[in-house]
């Protein structure tokens, strides 16, 4: 199985809470934000999956300038159609120097819209966090995926350090 499909599948049934967390915030994470240019960045190869996205387009990550494909969502999509980074939200990959491996943490860019952030990672569904870590580590096994992980981590670091 393709690594991105397997990683997406790991988070297919799991969400940050045991219930629909979107009920807390009126699905704020499904509304386009200006930081990402109104786009959701797609994982390398994810644009080739059989997803009912209206359109994909090329863009540049704001900090690293990496060329990526993205999707502009016209309306919230079905949970099973969400891009990987949406499935991971409000977590973001980062390389843990302490653990010497890829891990996940709360995404600083999410703090302005996600009420779960104030509870931290311990406030999230443990099965979701465990699956998110496993999915990120699975993706990191491929050099192209690890390069994208590094770019995503630098994007979040730049935001985190600018606060």
XYZ file of C-alpha atoms in Angstrom:
163
model
C 0.000 0.000 0.000
C 1.156 3.545 -0.765
C 2.558 5.164 2.439
C 0.277 8.221 2.302
C -2.779 6.025 1.808
C -1.719 3.862 4.743
C -1.063 6.933 6.919
C -4.456 8.402 5.991
C -6.081 5.068 6.787
C -4.474 5.009 10.241
C -6.471 8.150 11.071
C -9.630 7.250 9.130
C -11.816 6.452 12.134
C -9.930 8.411 14.796
C -10.444 12.028 15.733
C -8.970 14.290 18.421
C -11.950 13.591 20.706
C -14.198 10.595 21.100
C -16.995 12.789 19.767
C -17.133 15.257 16.871
C -14.815 18.011 18.111
C -16.181 20.287 15.363
C -19.315 20.694 17.433
C -17.257 22.736 19.930
C -16.068 25.312 17.423
C -18.546 25.127 14.551
C -15.942 23.228 12.505
C -13.459 26.116 12.533
C -10.677 23.911 11.151
C -12.712 23.315 7.992
C -12.841 27.023 7.226
C -10.018 28.362 5.111
C -7.393 30.451 6.875
C -5.188 33.191 5.504
C -1.921 31.706 6.874
C -2.148 28.850 4.377
C -3.465 31.126 1.629
C -6.929 29.599 1.908
C -5.468 26.228 0.939
C -4.881 22.834 2.472
C -1.454 21.500 1.566
C -1.425 17.983 0.192
C 1.147 15.371 1.093
C 3.411 14.351 -1.815
C 1.456 11.837 -3.878
C -1.808 12.613 -2.123
C -3.031 14.537 -5.158
C -3.073 11.211 -7.008
C -5.484 9.587 -4.564
C -9.048 9.057 -5.629
C -10.509 11.959 -3.671
C -13.431 14.118 -4.742
C -11.537 17.393 -4.432
C -12.776 20.147 -6.678
C -9.316 21.170 -7.820
C -5.681 20.892 -6.880
C -3.194 23.617 -7.597
C 0.471 24.378 -7.089
C 1.579 26.742 -4.371
C 4.688 27.485 -2.315
C 4.989 26.912 1.412
C 5.335 30.396 2.936
C 8.585 29.848 4.874
C 10.490 27.172 2.981
C 9.223 28.093 -0.469
C 8.775 24.392 -1.233
C 6.485 23.757 -4.197
C 3.489 21.698 -3.108
C 0.095 20.775 -4.412
C -2.850 22.036 -2.429
C -6.595 21.955 -2.482
C -8.967 24.855 -2.044
C -12.023 23.540 -0.282
C -15.313 25.071 -1.360
C -17.258 23.303 1.397
C -16.356 20.996 4.272
C -15.663 17.507 2.976
C -16.716 14.161 4.314
C -14.417 12.901 7.072
C -13.223 10.001 4.937
C -12.155 12.430 2.181
C -10.016 14.717 4.334
C -6.401 15.337 3.318
C -3.770 13.888 5.655
C -2.856 17.205 7.279
C -6.548 17.778 8.082
C -6.738 14.337 9.656
C -3.695 15.171 11.789
C -5.062 18.527 13.000
C -4.565 20.026 15.614
C -1.290 18.127 15.703
C 1.764 18.816 13.595
C 4.852 16.679 12.955
C 8.174 17.676 14.510
C 11.509 15.974 14.973
C 12.106 15.255 18.655
C 15.792 15.626 19.439
C 15.106 14.071 22.834
C 13.551 10.913 21.335
C 15.666 11.046 18.148
C 12.570 10.386 16.029
C 9.572 12.061 14.475
C 6.742 12.882 16.845
C 3.681 15.130 16.977
C 2.779 18.160 19.055
C 0.025 20.741 19.164
C 0.238 22.990 16.109
C 0.799 26.589 17.213
C -1.074 27.792 14.125
C -4.174 26.062 15.519
C -4.309 28.004 18.789
C -6.394 30.838 17.378
C -9.195 28.573 16.203
C -9.083 25.200 17.962
C -10.438 25.083 21.522
C -8.644 21.767 22.098
C -5.224 23.439 22.033
C -5.599 24.889 25.504
C -5.847 21.334 26.883
C -2.650 20.233 25.192
C -1.861 16.873 23.693
C -2.896 15.113 26.905
C -6.430 16.415 26.403
C -6.760 14.565 23.097
C -8.012 11.049 22.482
C -4.935 8.863 23.273
C -5.739 6.490 20.390
C -5.751 9.474 17.993
C -2.370 10.703 19.277
C -0.874 7.210 19.068
C -2.129 6.735 15.499
C -0.904 10.211 14.502
C 2.583 9.397 15.787
C 2.561 6.059 13.978
C 1.375 7.666 10.721
C 4.074 10.359 10.841
C 6.769 7.767 11.603
C 5.536 5.577 8.759
C 5.789 8.506 6.351
C 9.274 9.400 7.606
C 10.607 6.056 6.346
C 10.611 7.414 2.769
C 13.190 10.152 1.939
C 10.708 12.251 -0.101
C 8.171 12.080 2.704
C 10.795 12.956 5.293
C 11.783 16.017 3.257
C 8.140 17.118 3.308
C 7.963 16.413 7.069
C 10.994 18.649 7.542
C 9.383 21.419 5.492
C 6.102 21.212 7.447
C 8.046 21.266 10.717
C 9.998 24.357 9.595
C 6.742 26.097 8.658
C 5.338 25.470 12.136
C 8.628 26.400 13.844
C 8.748 29.728 12.009
C 5.225 30.483 13.163
C 5.905 29.291 16.714
C 9.082 31.358 17.050
C 7.420 34.475 15.618
C 4.871 34.613 18.460
